[in-house]
Tab-separated table of C-alpha atoms in Angstrom:
chain	number	residue	atom	x	y	z
A	124	MET	CA	-71.684	218.555	112.805
A	125	LYS	CA	-73.102	215.302	113.449
A	126	GLN	CA	-75.259	215.641	109.956
A	127	LEU	CA	-72.607	216.168	107.635
A	128	LEU	CA	-70.619	213.148	109.465
A	129	PHE	CA	-73.798	211.086	108.388
A	130	LEU	CA	-74.101	212.395	105.154
A	131	PHE	CA	-69.775	212.177	104.138
A	132	LEU	CA	-70.117	208.140	105.627
A	133	GLY	CA	-73.323	207.231	103.978
A	134	PHE	CA	-71.842	208.532	100.512
A	135	ILE	CA	-69.098	205.842	101.444
A	136	LEU	CA	-70.699	202.976	101.883
A	137	GLY	CA	-73.182	204.802	98.978
A	138	ALA	CA	-69.653	204.833	96.974
A	139	THR	CA	-68.845	201.081	98.414
A	140	VAL	CA	-71.162	199.289	97.717
A	141	MET	CA	-71.449	200.924	94.097
A	142	TYR	CA	-68.229	199.840	93.228
A	143	VAL	CA	-68.221	195.865	94.229
A	144	ILE	CA	-71.949	195.777	92.154
A	145	VAL	CA	-69.398	197.774	88.842
A	146	GLU	CA	-67.058	195.134	90.499
A	147	ASN	CA	-68.845	192.016	89.762
A	148	ARG	CA	-71.226	192.950	86.675
A	149	GLN	CA	-70.339	191.028	83.450
A	150	THR	CA	-70.915	191.839	80.028
A	151	PRO	CA	-73.393	189.656	78.106
A	152	GLU	CA	-69.959	188.364	76.330
A	153	GLU	CA	-69.224	187.021	79.411
A	154	LYS	CA	-71.928	185.303	81.340
A	155	ALA	CA	-72.674	183.828	77.674
A	156	LEU	CA	-69.075	182.444	77.790
A	157	GLU	CA	-69.860	181.015	81.030
A	158	MET	CA	-73.286	179.652	80.777
A	159	VAL	CA	-71.479	177.932	77.116
A	160	GLU	CA	-68.683	177.021	79.611
A	161	ASN	CA	-70.645	174.862	82.277
A	162	ILE	CA	-73.237	172.983	79.557
A	163	THR	CA	-69.750	172.462	77.779
A	164	GLU	CA	-68.570	170.844	81.068
A	165	SER	CA	-72.146	169.137	82.395
A	166	ILE	CA	-72.413	167.892	79.453
A	167	ILE	CA	-68.730	166.400	79.351
A	168	ASN	CA	-69.811	164.737	82.950
A	169	GLU	CA	-72.851	163.280	82.127
A	170	VAL	CA	-70.844	161.354	79.389
A	171	ASN	CA	-67.861	160.234	81.184
A	172	GLY	CA	-70.421	159.510	84.105
A	173	GLU	CA	-72.656	157.427	81.475
A	174	THR	CA	-69.686	155.801	80.123
A	175	GLU	CA	-68.298	154.960	82.800
A	176	ASP	CA	-71.183	153.432	84.473
A	177	VAL	CA	-72.095	151.044	81.384
A	178	GLN	CA	-68.093	149.864	81.964
A	179	GLU	CA	-68.123	149.092	85.036
A	180	GLN	CA	-71.509	147.325	85.446
A	181	THR	CA	-71.466	144.894	81.926
A	182	GLU	CA	-67.204	143.899	82.418
A	183	THR	CA	-67.777	142.484	85.396
A	184	THR	CA	-72.153	140.741	84.370
A	185	VAL	CA	-70.559	139.937	81.171
A	186	THR	CA	-67.431	138.360	81.905
A	187	SER	CA	-69.369	136.201	84.758
A	188	ASN	CA	-72.460	135.710	82.915
A	189	LYS	CA	-73.467	132.934	85.086
A	190	VAL	CA	-76.679	134.716	86.876
A	191	ALA	CA	-78.632	137.484	85.281
A	192	GLN	CA	-77.401	140.966	86.454
A	193	SER	CA	-79.047	144.629	85.634
A	194	GLY	CA	-77.193	147.897	86.400
A	195	LYS	CA	-78.051	151.948	85.441
A	196	ASN	CA	-77.992	150.801	80.965
A	197	PHE	CA	-78.255	147.543	80.845
A	198	LYS	CA	-79.731	144.119	81.571
A	199	MET	CA	-77.776	140.522	81.434
A	200	PHE	CA	-79.228	137.914	80.627
A	201	GLU	CA	-78.800	134.332	82.533
A	202	LYS	CA	-78.436	131.947	79.436
A	203	PRO	CA	-77.059	133.255	75.892
A	204	GLY	CA	-80.500	133.967	74.110
A	205	ASN	CA	-81.600	134.364	70.205
A	206	SER	CA	-79.284	134.095	67.672
A	207	VAL	CA	-79.303	138.263	65.960
A	208	GLY	CA	-79.320	139.834	62.944
A	209	GLY	CA	-76.546	138.655	60.144
A	210	SER	CA	-73.544	137.908	58.823
A	211	TYR	CA	-72.262	141.700	58.992
A	212	PHE	CA	-71.761	144.250	60.961
A	213	GLN	CA	-69.959	147.887	60.915
A	214	VAL	CA	-68.630	149.385	64.497
A	215	GLU	CA	-69.885	152.858	65.093
A	216	LYS	CA	-68.848	153.195	67.694
A	217	VAL	CA	-66.032	151.342	69.787
A	218	MET	CA	-67.151	151.850	74.371
A	219	ASP	CA	-64.039	150.042	75.119
A	220	GLU	CA	-61.698	146.803	74.401
A	221	HIS	CA	-64.440	145.309	75.000
A	222	TYR	CA	-67.394	146.753	73.687
A	223	ALA	CA	-68.428	148.696	70.894
A	224	ILE	CA	-71.997	149.460	69.462
A	225	ALA	CA	-72.357	148.070	65.370
A	226	GLN	CA	-74.331	148.037	62.760
A	227	GLU	CA	-76.277	145.067	60.503
A	228	GLN	CA	-74.623	145.242	56.875
A	229	ASP	CA	-75.972	143.401	54.220
A	230	TYR	CA	-72.885	142.329	51.634
A	231	TYR	CA	-73.981	142.296	48.370
A	232	ASP	CA	-70.720	140.787	46.482
A	233	TYR	CA	-71.309	141.010	42.966
A	234	THR	CA	-70.481	145.231	43.774
A	235	ASP	CA	-68.498	144.607	46.871
A	236	THR	CA	-70.522	146.854	48.843
A	237	TYR	CA	-72.297	147.332	51.953
A	238	LEU	CA	-75.918	148.714	52.884
A	239	SER	CA	-76.754	149.992	56.571
A	240	LYS	CA	-80.161	148.388	58.241
A	241	ASP	CA	-81.665	149.162	61.072
A	242	LEU	CA	-80.306	146.490	64.016
A	243	ILE	CA	-77.761	147.871	66.112
A	244	VAL	CA	-76.038	146.427	68.539
A	245	LEU	CA	-72.937	146.119	71.532
A	246	PHE	CA	-70.633	143.873	70.313
A	247	TYR	CA	-68.969	142.375	73.353
A	248	SER	CA	-65.336	140.067	72.429
A	249	PRO	CA	-63.396	139.347	75.360
A	250	GLU	CA	-60.430	139.674	73.814
A	251	GLU	CA	-58.707	143.019	74.311
A	252	ASN	CA	-58.827	145.371	71.552
A	253	ALA	CA	-61.091	143.520	69.433
A	254	PHE	CA	-63.115	146.687	67.844
A	255	TYR	CA	-62.127	149.715	65.316
A	256	ASP	CA	-63.978	152.124	64.314
A	257	GLU	CA	-65.328	151.577	60.438
A	258	GLN	CA	-64.904	148.671	60.826
A	259	ILE	CA	-66.745	144.868	59.627
A	260	ILE	CA	-67.807	142.138	61.655
A	261	LYS	CA	-68.028	138.951	59.538
A	262	ILE	CA	-69.508	135.929	61.884
A	263	PRO	CA	-67.770	133.034	60.724
A	264	LYS	CA	-69.017	129.779	59.481
A	265	GLY	CA	-70.949	127.714	62.261
A	266	LYS	CA	-71.145	130.976	64.501
A	267	CYS	CA	-73.900	133.428	65.414
A	268	ALA	CA	-74.201	137.000	66.910
A	269	ARG	CA	-76.477	135.367	69.978
A	270	GLN	CA	-77.884	137.487	72.526
A	271	ILE	CA	-76.838	137.986	75.774
A	272	GLY	CA	-78.533	141.323	77.652
A	273	LEU	CA	-79.912	144.605	76.776
A	274	TYR	CA	-78.679	148.017	76.647
A	275	ASN	CA	-80.406	151.029	76.783
A	276	TRP	CA	-78.431	153.635	74.699
A	277	LYS	CA	-78.184	156.891	74.214
A	278	GLU	CA	-76.946	158.255	69.928
A	279	TYR	CA	-76.486	161.225	71.481
A	280	THR	CA	-76.488	162.934	75.237
A	281	TYR	CA	-80.088	164.336	74.614
A	282	SER	CA	-81.975	161.990	73.249
A	283	ASP	CA	-84.781	159.731	73.797
A	284	GLY	CA	-82.797	155.546	74.817
A	285	LYS	CA	-82.725	152.736	73.105
A	286	MET	CA	-82.956	149.261	74.395
A	287	ILE	CA	-80.202	147.015	71.764
A	288	PRO	CA	-78.925	143.787	72.101
A	289	ILE	CA	-75.740	143.068	73.688
A	290	VAL	CA	-74.302	140.372	71.916
A	291	GLN	CA	-71.336	138.049	71.734
A	292	ILE	CA	-70.374	135.625	68.675
A	293	MET	CA	-70.842	131.788	69.947
A	294	ASN	CA	-71.326	128.860	67.988
A	295	LYS	CA	-75.096	128.261	66.504
């Protein structure tokens, strides 16, 4: 009788374990979907974290700009440096109301066209909402884009960082 009772309890325990395993098993589609969701969430968190870090760190340092300061992705100079680039830049990506990634442009008057050059900069403007996508920034006569720091910019989340100048339009 004891043997029959142990056999019955073993059967119940085995059936319970099998039920739990089957209920928790995922189909390949469910596993793939979960992996995609996890990857997407981690990319979004990484991008948001980097953007917030840069915004917080650069806003406080660029506006004071009295002493050299640095953070995770940037380094500010004590004094403005040399003039950088030419007279035209095109905004590629607006970071927030004060900062935008821009690429230097050559302007050809006779064809009214702009051609991109290799120089990429992070523009700073103390004015709110100073930048918009695809904006052409023309440096006025008597002024220049003067370097005020360096920014470690990643064009894509998993790309290598590229050190670019942080610039502000100032008198020559």
